[in-house]
PDB file of C-alpha atoms in Angstrom:
ATOM      1  CA  UNK A  83      11.701  41.502  -6.871  1.00 51.00           C
ATOM      2  CA  UNK A  84      10.463  37.923  -6.968  1.00 60.00           C
ATOM      3  CA  UNK A  85       9.467  36.248 -10.222  1.00 69.00           C
ATOM      4  CA  UNK A  86       5.773  35.611 -10.801  1.00 89.00           C
ATOM      5  CA  UNK A  87       4.722  32.187  -9.492  1.00 95.00           C
ATOM      6  CA  UNK A  88       1.712  30.443 -11.015  1.00 96.00           C
ATOM      7  CA  UNK A  89       0.516  27.824  -8.542  1.00 97.00           C
ATOM      8  CA  UNK A  90      -1.943  24.943  -8.597  1.00 97.00           C
ATOM      9  CA  UNK A  91      -3.615  24.655  -5.181  1.00 97.00           C
ATOM     10  CA  UNK A  92      -4.785  21.094  -4.466  1.00 97.00           C
ATOM     11  CA  UNK A  93      -6.746  20.689  -1.217  1.00 95.00           C
ATOM     12  CA  UNK A  94     -10.154  19.175  -0.528  1.00 92.00           C
ATOM     13  CA  UNK A  95     -11.184  21.895   1.938  1.00 92.00           C
ATOM     14  CA  UNK A  96     -12.896  24.768   0.139  1.00 94.00           C
ATOM     15  CA  UNK A  97     -12.411  27.101   3.100  1.00 94.00           C
ATOM     16  CA  UNK A  98      -8.638  26.596   3.021  1.00 93.00           C
ATOM     17  CA  UNK A  99      -8.484  27.152  -0.749  1.00 95.00           C
ATOM     18  CA  UNK A 100     -10.510  30.340  -0.407  1.00 95.00           C
ATOM     19  CA  UNK A 101      -8.246  31.512   2.406  1.00 94.00           C
ATOM     20  CA  UNK A 102      -5.120  30.885   0.324  1.00 95.00           C
ATOM     21  CA  UNK A 103      -6.617  32.650  -2.686  1.00 94.00           C
ATOM     22  CA  UNK A 104      -7.435  35.701  -0.542  1.00 94.00           C
ATOM     23  CA  UNK A 105      -3.909  35.675   0.884  1.00 94.00           C
ATOM     24  CA  UNK A 106      -2.310  35.454  -2.551  1.00 94.00           C
ATOM     25  CA  UNK A 107      -4.528  38.279  -3.858  1.00 92.00           C
ATOM     26  CA  UNK A 108      -2.365  40.578  -1.742  1.00 91.00           C
ATOM     27  CA  UNK A 109       0.925  39.050  -2.935  1.00 93.00           C
ATOM     28  CA  UNK A 110       2.177  40.466  -6.225  1.00 91.00           C
ATOM     29  CA  UNK A 111       4.372  37.560  -7.265  1.00 93.00           C
ATOM     30  CA  UNK A 112       1.965  34.659  -6.571  1.00 95.00           C
ATOM     31  CA  UNK A 113      -1.035  33.798  -8.741  1.00 94.00           C
ATOM     32  CA  UNK A 114      -3.481  30.916  -8.234  1.00 95.00           C
ATOM     33  CA  UNK A 115      -3.687  29.391 -11.712  1.00 95.00           C
ATOM     34  CA  UNK A 116      -6.140  26.627 -10.781  1.00 96.00           C
ATOM     35  CA  UNK A 117      -7.616  24.709  -7.871  1.00 97.00           C
ATOM     36  CA  UNK A 118      -8.221  20.982  -7.369  1.00 96.00           C
ATOM     37  CA  UNK A 119     -10.113  19.144  -4.635  1.00 94.00           C
ATOM     38  CA  UNK A 120      -8.965  15.585  -5.461  1.00 93.00           C
ATOM     39  CA  UNK A 121      -5.809  13.912  -6.685  1.00 92.00           C
ATOM     40  CA  UNK A 122      -7.481  12.869  -9.918  1.00 94.00           C
ATOM     41  CA  UNK A 123      -8.603  16.437 -10.560  1.00 96.00           C
ATOM     42  CA  UNK A 124      -5.065  17.733  -9.990  1.00 96.00           C
ATOM     43  CA  UNK A 125      -3.638  15.202 -12.459  1.00 95.00           C
ATOM     44  CA  UNK A 126      -6.248  16.161 -15.066  1.00 96.00           C
ATOM     45  CA  UNK A 127      -5.507  19.886 -14.702  1.00 97.00           C
ATOM     46  CA  UNK A 128      -1.784  19.222 -15.110  1.00 96.00           C
ATOM     47  CA  UNK A 129      -2.366  17.550 -18.476  1.00 95.00           C
ATOM     48  CA  UNK A 130      -3.607  20.770 -20.105  1.00 94.00           C
ATOM     49  CA  UNK A 131      -2.016  23.602 -18.121  1.00 95.00           C
ATOM     50  CA  UNK A 132       1.445  24.452 -16.801  1.00 94.00           C
ATOM     51  CA  UNK A 133       2.425  25.822 -13.409  1.00 97.00           C
ATOM     52  CA  UNK A 134       5.519  27.006 -11.580  1.00 96.00           C
ATOM     53  CA  UNK A 135       4.656  24.806  -8.588  1.00 97.00           C
ATOM     54  CA  UNK A 136       1.881  22.823  -6.933  1.00 98.00           C
ATOM     55  CA  UNK A 137       0.734  23.320  -3.348  1.00 97.00           C
ATOM     56  CA  UNK A 138      -0.450  19.798  -2.524  1.00 96.00           C
ATOM     57  CA  UNK A 139      -2.410  18.540   0.472  1.00 93.00           C
ATOM     58  CA  UNK A 140      -1.036  15.250   1.820  1.00 88.00           C
ATOM     59  CA  UNK A 141      -4.488  13.713   2.300  1.00 82.00           C
ATOM     60  CA  UNK A 142      -6.652  14.371  -0.738  1.00 85.00           C
ATOM     61  CA  UNK A 143      -9.603  12.077  -1.493  1.00 82.00           C
ATOM     62  CA  UNK A 144      -8.860   9.244  -3.916  1.00 80.00           C
ATOM     63  CA  UNK A 145      -5.271   9.016  -5.086  1.00 84.00           C
ATOM     64  CA  UNK A 146      -3.106  10.991  -2.658  1.00 84.00           C
ATOM     65  CA  UNK A 147       0.087  11.097  -0.628  1.00 83.00           C
ATOM     66  CA  UNK A 148       3.118   9.202  -1.837  1.00 83.00           C
ATOM     67  CA  UNK A 149       1.323   7.626  -4.798  1.00 85.00           C
ATOM     68  CA  UNK A 150       0.099  10.989  -6.101  1.00 91.00           C
ATOM     69  CA  UNK A 151       3.502  12.629  -5.609  1.00 91.00           C
ATOM     70  CA  UNK A 152       5.171   9.844  -7.577  1.00 90.00           C
ATOM     71  CA  UNK A 153       2.663  10.184 -10.431  1.00 92.00           C
ATOM     72  CA  UNK A 154       3.125  13.948 -10.627  1.00 95.00           C
ATOM     73  CA  UNK A 155       6.931  13.650 -10.434  1.00 93.00           C
ATOM     74  CA  UNK A 156       6.946  10.991 -13.136  1.00 92.00           C
ATOM     75  CA  UNK A 157       4.678  12.920 -15.518  1.00 93.00           C
ATOM     76  CA  UNK A 158       5.971  16.416 -14.692  1.00 94.00           C
ATOM     77  CA  UNK A 159       9.579  15.980 -13.480  1.00 92.00           C
ATOM     78  CA  UNK A 160      10.304  19.710 -13.466  1.00 94.00           C
ATOM     79  CA  UNK A 161       7.253  20.722 -11.434  1.00 96.00           C
ATOM     80  CA  UNK A 162       8.154  21.602  -7.809  1.00 96.00           C
ATOM     81  CA  UNK A 163       5.770  20.128  -5.216  1.00 97.00           C
ATOM     82  CA  UNK A 164       5.253  21.716  -1.791  1.00 96.00           C
ATOM     83  CA  UNK A 165       3.300  19.406   0.525  1.00 94.00           C
ATOM     84  CA  UNK A 166       0.760  20.753   3.029  1.00 92.00           C
ATOM     85  CA  UNK A 167      -0.128  18.664   6.070  1.00 87.00           C
ATOM     86  CA  UNK A 168      -2.288  18.991   9.163  1.00 81.00           C
ATOM     87  CA  UNK A 169       0.408  17.288  11.224  1.00 74.00           C
ATOM     88  CA  UNK A 170       4.166  17.699  11.660  1.00 73.00           C
ATOM     89  CA  UNK A 171       4.793  13.955  11.326  1.00 73.00           C
ATOM     90  CA  UNK A 172       8.491  13.446  10.385  1.00 75.00           C
ATOM     91  CA  UNK A 173       7.875   9.989   8.899  1.00 73.00           C
ATOM     92  CA  UNK A 174       5.233  11.382   6.541  1.00 78.00           C
ATOM     93  CA  UNK A 175       7.471  14.291   5.547  1.00 81.00           C
ATOM     94  CA  UNK A 176      10.356  11.932   4.849  1.00 79.00           C
ATOM     95  CA  UNK A 177       8.093   9.698   2.766  1.00 80.00           C
ATOM     96  CA  UNK A 178       6.805  12.618   0.656  1.00 86.00           C
ATOM     97  CA  UNK A 179      10.310  13.970   0.048  1.00 86.00           C
ATOM     98  CA  UNK A 180      11.581  10.549  -0.973  1.00 83.00           C
ATOM     99  CA  UNK A 181       8.646  10.222  -3.362  1.00 86.00           C
ATOM    100  CA  UNK A 182       9.657  13.420  -5.163  1.00 90.00           C
ATOM    101  CA  UNK A 183       8.245  16.399  -3.247  1.00 93.00           C
ATOM    102  CA  UNK A 184      10.449  19.483  -2.985  1.00 93.00           C
ATOM    103  CA  UNK A 185       9.165  20.642   0.367  1.00 92.00           C
ATOM    104  CA  UNK A 186       6.922  19.916   3.335  1.00 93.00           C
ATOM    105  CA  UNK A 187       5.129  22.391   5.564  1.00 92.00           C
ATOM    106  CA  UNK A 188       2.257  22.195   8.049  1.00 88.00           C
ATOM    107  CA  UNK A 189      -1.050  24.050   7.833  1.00 88.00           C
ATOM    108  CA  UNK A 190      -0.259  25.595  11.191  1.00 86.00           C
ATOM    109  CA  UNK A 191       2.591  27.645   9.736  1.00 89.00           C
ATOM    110  CA  UNK A 192       2.524  31.429   9.448  1.00 91.00           C
ATOM    111  CA  UNK A 193       1.678  33.109   6.138  1.00 93.00           C
ATOM    112  CA  UNK A 194       5.226  34.477   5.916  1.00 93.00           C
ATOM    113  CA  UNK A 195       6.714  30.986   6.313  1.00 93.00           C
ATOM    114  CA  UNK A 196       4.355  29.614   3.656  1.00 95.00           C
ATOM    115  CA  UNK A 197       5.303  32.358   1.209  1.00 95.00           C
ATOM    116  CA  UNK A 198       9.001  31.809   1.919  1.00 94.00           C
ATOM    117  CA  UNK A 199       8.598  28.071   1.330  1.00 94.00           C
ATOM    118  CA  UNK A 200       6.684  28.623  -1.923  1.00 96.00           C
ATOM    119  CA  UNK A 201       9.271  31.023  -3.283  1.00 95.00           C
ATOM    120  CA  UNK A 202      12.142  28.709  -2.449  1.00 94.00           C
ATOM    121  CA  UNK A 203      10.461  25.602  -3.835  1.00 95.00           C
ATOM    122  CA  UNK A 204       9.370  27.345  -7.047  1.00 94.00           C
ATOM    123  CA  UNK A 205      12.987  28.481  -7.511  1.00 92.00           C
ATOM    124  CA  UNK A 206      14.200  24.889  -7.425  1.00 92.00           C
ATOM    125  CA  UNK A 207      15.252  24.795  -3.776  1.00 93.00           C
ATOM    126  CA  UNK A 208      14.153  22.450  -0.990  1.00 91.00           C
ATOM    127  CA  UNK A 209      12.134  23.479   2.027  1.00 91.00           C
ATOM    128  CA  UNK A 210      11.074  21.629   5.131  1.00 88.00           C
ATOM    129  CA  UNK A 211       9.537  23.094   8.279  1.00 82.00           C
ATOM    130  CA  UNK A 212      12.269  23.613  10.897  1.00 77.00           C
ATOM    131  CA  UNK A 213      10.735  21.456  13.634  1.00 73.00           C
ATOM    132  CA  UNK A 214      10.236  18.547  11.226  1.00 76.00           C
ATOM    133  CA  UNK A 215      13.732  18.863   9.786  1.00 73.00           C
ATOM    134  CA  UNK A 216      15.166  18.817  13.316  1.00 68.00           C
ATOM    135  CA  UNK A 217      13.204  15.685  14.217  1.00 67.00           C
ATOM    136  CA  UNK A 218      14.307  13.897  11.044  1.00 63.00           C
ATOM    137  CA  UNK A 219      17.912  14.917  11.658  1.00 59.00           C
ATOM    138  CA  UNK A 220      18.083  13.636  15.223  1.00 55.00           C
ATOM    139  CA  UNK A 221      16.214  10.445  14.331  1.00 57.00           C
ATOM    140  CA  UNK A 222      18.695   9.787  11.531  1.00 53.00           C
ATOM    141  CA  UNK A 223      21.740  10.609  13.631  1.00 50.00           C
ATOM    142  CA  UNK A 224      20.721   8.878  16.851  1.00 50.00           C
ATOM    143  CA  UNK A 225      18.874   5.934  15.307  1.00 50.00           C
ATOM    144  CA  UNK A 226      20.239   5.538  11.757  1.00 49.00           C
ATOM    145  CA  UNK A 227      18.884   2.025  11.332  1.00 51.00           C
ATOM    146  CA  UNK A 228      15.520   2.588  12.971  1.00 53.00           C
ATOM    147  CA  UNK A 229      12.587   2.808  10.577  1.00 63.00           C
ATOM    148  CA  UNK A 230       9.012   3.277  11.706  1.00 70.00           C
ATOM    149  CA  UNK A 231       6.979   0.131  10.960  1.00 76.00           C
ATOM    150  CA  UNK A 232       4.832   1.851   8.318  1.00 80.00           C
ATOM    151  CA  UNK A 233       7.968   3.027   6.492  1.00 74.00           C
ATOM    152  CA  UNK A 234       8.716  -0.591   5.571  1.00 73.00           C
ATOM    153  CA  UNK A 235       5.504  -0.913   3.539  1.00 80.00           C
ATOM    154  CA  UNK A 236       5.269  -0.882  -0.231  1.00 78.00           C
ATOM    155  CA  UNK A 237       3.661   2.148  -1.864  1.00 76.00           C
ATOM    156  CA  UNK A 238       0.371   0.295  -2.399  1.00 84.00           C
ATOM    157  CA  UNK A 239       0.332  -1.105   1.152  1.00 86.00           C
ATOM    158  CA  UNK A 240       0.911   2.402   2.507  1.00 84.00           C
ATOM    159  CA  UNK A 241      -2.036   3.723   0.495  1.00 87.00           C
ATOM    160  CA  UNK A 242      -4.280   0.930   1.797  1.00 90.00           C
ATOM    161  CA  UNK A 243      -3.155   1.619   5.374  1.00 89.00           C
ATOM    162  CA  UNK A 244      -4.002   5.313   5.100  1.00 87.00           C
ATOM    163  CA  UNK A 245      -7.421   4.544   3.648  1.00 90.00           C
ATOM    164  CA  UNK A 246      -8.141   1.990   6.363  1.00 91.00           C
ATOM    165  CA  UNK A 247      -7.058   4.565   8.941  1.00 88.00           C
ATOM    166  CA  UNK A 248      -9.579   7.033   7.494  1.00 88.00           C
ATOM    167  CA  UNK A 249     -12.356   4.537   8.102  1.00 89.00           C
ATOM    168  CA  UNK A 250     -12.750   3.112   4.597  1.00 91.00           C
ATOM    169  CA  UNK A 251     -13.841  -0.515   4.322  1.00 93.00           C
ATOM    170  CA  UNK A 252     -12.090  -3.115   2.167  1.00 93.00           C
ATOM    171  CA  UNK A 253     -14.946  -2.849  -0.347  1.00 93.00           C
ATOM    172  CA  UNK A 254     -14.654   0.948  -0.525  1.00 93.00           C
ATOM    173  CA  UNK A 255     -10.880   0.823  -0.949  1.00 92.00           C
ATOM    174  CA  UNK A 256     -11.208  -1.791  -3.695  1.00 92.00           C
ATOM    175  CA  UNK A 257     -13.658   0.418  -5.613  1.00 91.00           C
ATOM    176  CA  UNK A 258     -11.529   3.538  -5.118  1.00 88.00           C
ATOM    177  CA  UNK A 259      -8.310   1.873  -6.306  1.00 88.00           C
ATOM    178  CA  UNK A 260     -10.031  -0.194  -8.997  1.00 87.00           C
ATOM    179  CA  UNK A 261      -8.810  -3.455  -7.475  1.00 88.00           C
ATOM    180  CA  UNK A 262     -10.551  -6.600  -6.241  1.00 91.00           C
ATOM    181  CA  UNK A 263     -11.621  -7.100  -2.635  1.00 92.00           C
ATOM    182  CA  UNK A 264      -9.303 -10.099  -2.495  1.00 93.00           C
ATOM    183  CA  UNK A 265      -6.300  -7.964  -3.505  1.00 92.00           C
ATOM    184  CA  UNK A 266      -7.070  -5.310  -0.878  1.00 93.00           C
ATOM    185  CA  UNK A 267      -7.572  -7.986   1.795  1.00 92.00           C
ATOM    186  CA  UNK A 268      -4.206  -9.440   0.832  1.00 91.00           C
ATOM    187  CA  UNK A 269      -2.535  -6.006   1.126  1.00 90.00           C
ATOM    188  CA  UNK A 270      -4.206  -5.549   4.521  1.00 92.00           C
ATOM    189  CA  UNK A 271      -2.935  -8.906   5.780  1.00 90.00           C
ATOM    190  CA  UNK A 272       0.572  -8.261   4.440  1.00 89.00           C
ATOM    191  CA  UNK A 273       0.885  -4.804   5.983  1.00 90.00           C
ATOM    192  CA  UNK A 274      -0.351  -6.031   9.361  1.00 89.00           C
ATOM    193  CA  UNK A 275       2.188  -8.839   9.216  1.00 87.00           C
ATOM    194  CA  UNK A 276       5.045  -6.479   8.241  1.00 84.00           C
ATOM    195  CA  UNK A 277       4.128  -4.060  11.009  1.00 84.00           C
ATOM    196  CA  UNK A 278       3.687  -6.931  13.490  1.00 82.00           C
ATOM    197  CA  UNK A 279       0.207  -5.791  14.478  1.00 83.00           C
ATOM    198  CA  UNK A 280      -1.770  -8.374  16.431  1.00 81.00           C
ATOM    199  CA  UNK A 281      -5.186  -6.861  15.778  1.00 86.00           C
ATOM    200  CA  UNK A 282      -6.935  -4.349  13.570  1.00 87.00           C
ATOM    201  CA  UNK A 283      -7.619  -2.177  16.633  1.00 86.00           C
ATOM    202  CA  UNK A 284      -3.886  -2.056  17.357  1.00 85.00           C
ATOM    203  CA  UNK A 285      -3.232  -1.085  13.742  1.00 87.00           C
ATOM    204  CA  UNK A 286      -5.772   1.749  13.928  1.00 87.00           C
ATOM    205  CA  UNK A 287      -4.288   3.065  17.162  1.00 82.00           C
ATOM    206  CA  UNK A 288      -0.869   3.104  15.535  1.00 83.00           C
ATOM    207  CA  UNK A 289      -2.267   4.919  12.488  1.00 83.00           C
ATOM    208  CA  UNK A 290      -3.917   7.604  14.634  1.00 79.00           C
ATOM    209  CA  UNK A 291      -0.776   8.078  16.735  1.00 75.00           C
ATOM    210  CA  UNK A 292       1.329   8.594  13.605  1.00 75.00           C
ATOM    211  CA  UNK A 293      -1.165  10.892  11.883  1.00 75.00           C
ATOM    212  CA  UNK A 294      -1.929   8.413   9.087  1.00 79.00           C
ATOM    213  CA  UNK A 295      -5.667   9.008   9.369  1.00 68.00           C
ATOM    214  CA  UNK A 296      -5.601  12.567   8.025  1.00 62.00           C
TER     215      UNK A 296
END
């Protein structure tokens, strides 16, 4: 018999949240305690309620990804985080795990794999989808010193890159992050320089290829 797991589901797609809630209605040991559609909403919920784990979409509107994981881990160090992603991008998985997530799984997984991952993560274990773990392993073993260009970015630069990749303008990013246009433009220039991108079009192609636009 599994222990009861109270979970916070954070995903901006209502259809997915409804689907998960319907799935969990048939699972005795898993209860949806609350739902959030943005990173800010998830953080607010966590200030006045407790959960056994959080099922967290990688690409929520507003604060998301690595920055959100770090905030949650810092404020709630004992809360297990299982990341959900549309893509099986090893670099993204590695980034989320390094930021403090306990597991990483794709939205294309089976319901049985999701439930297995949730139970393991809520019990304090780690979980990463097999195909992603294999890719990370072979990349580490065969190319131990090779880091993808976007992995060399600072946390803030990575956030700006993802927002640019989603089609946000400098002005929109500045408003979203509560920073000046000048600061965002500086981050944009720095990240392009670090990644050795000769043009914005080249940067966007890289972002799409590596699943940074989702």
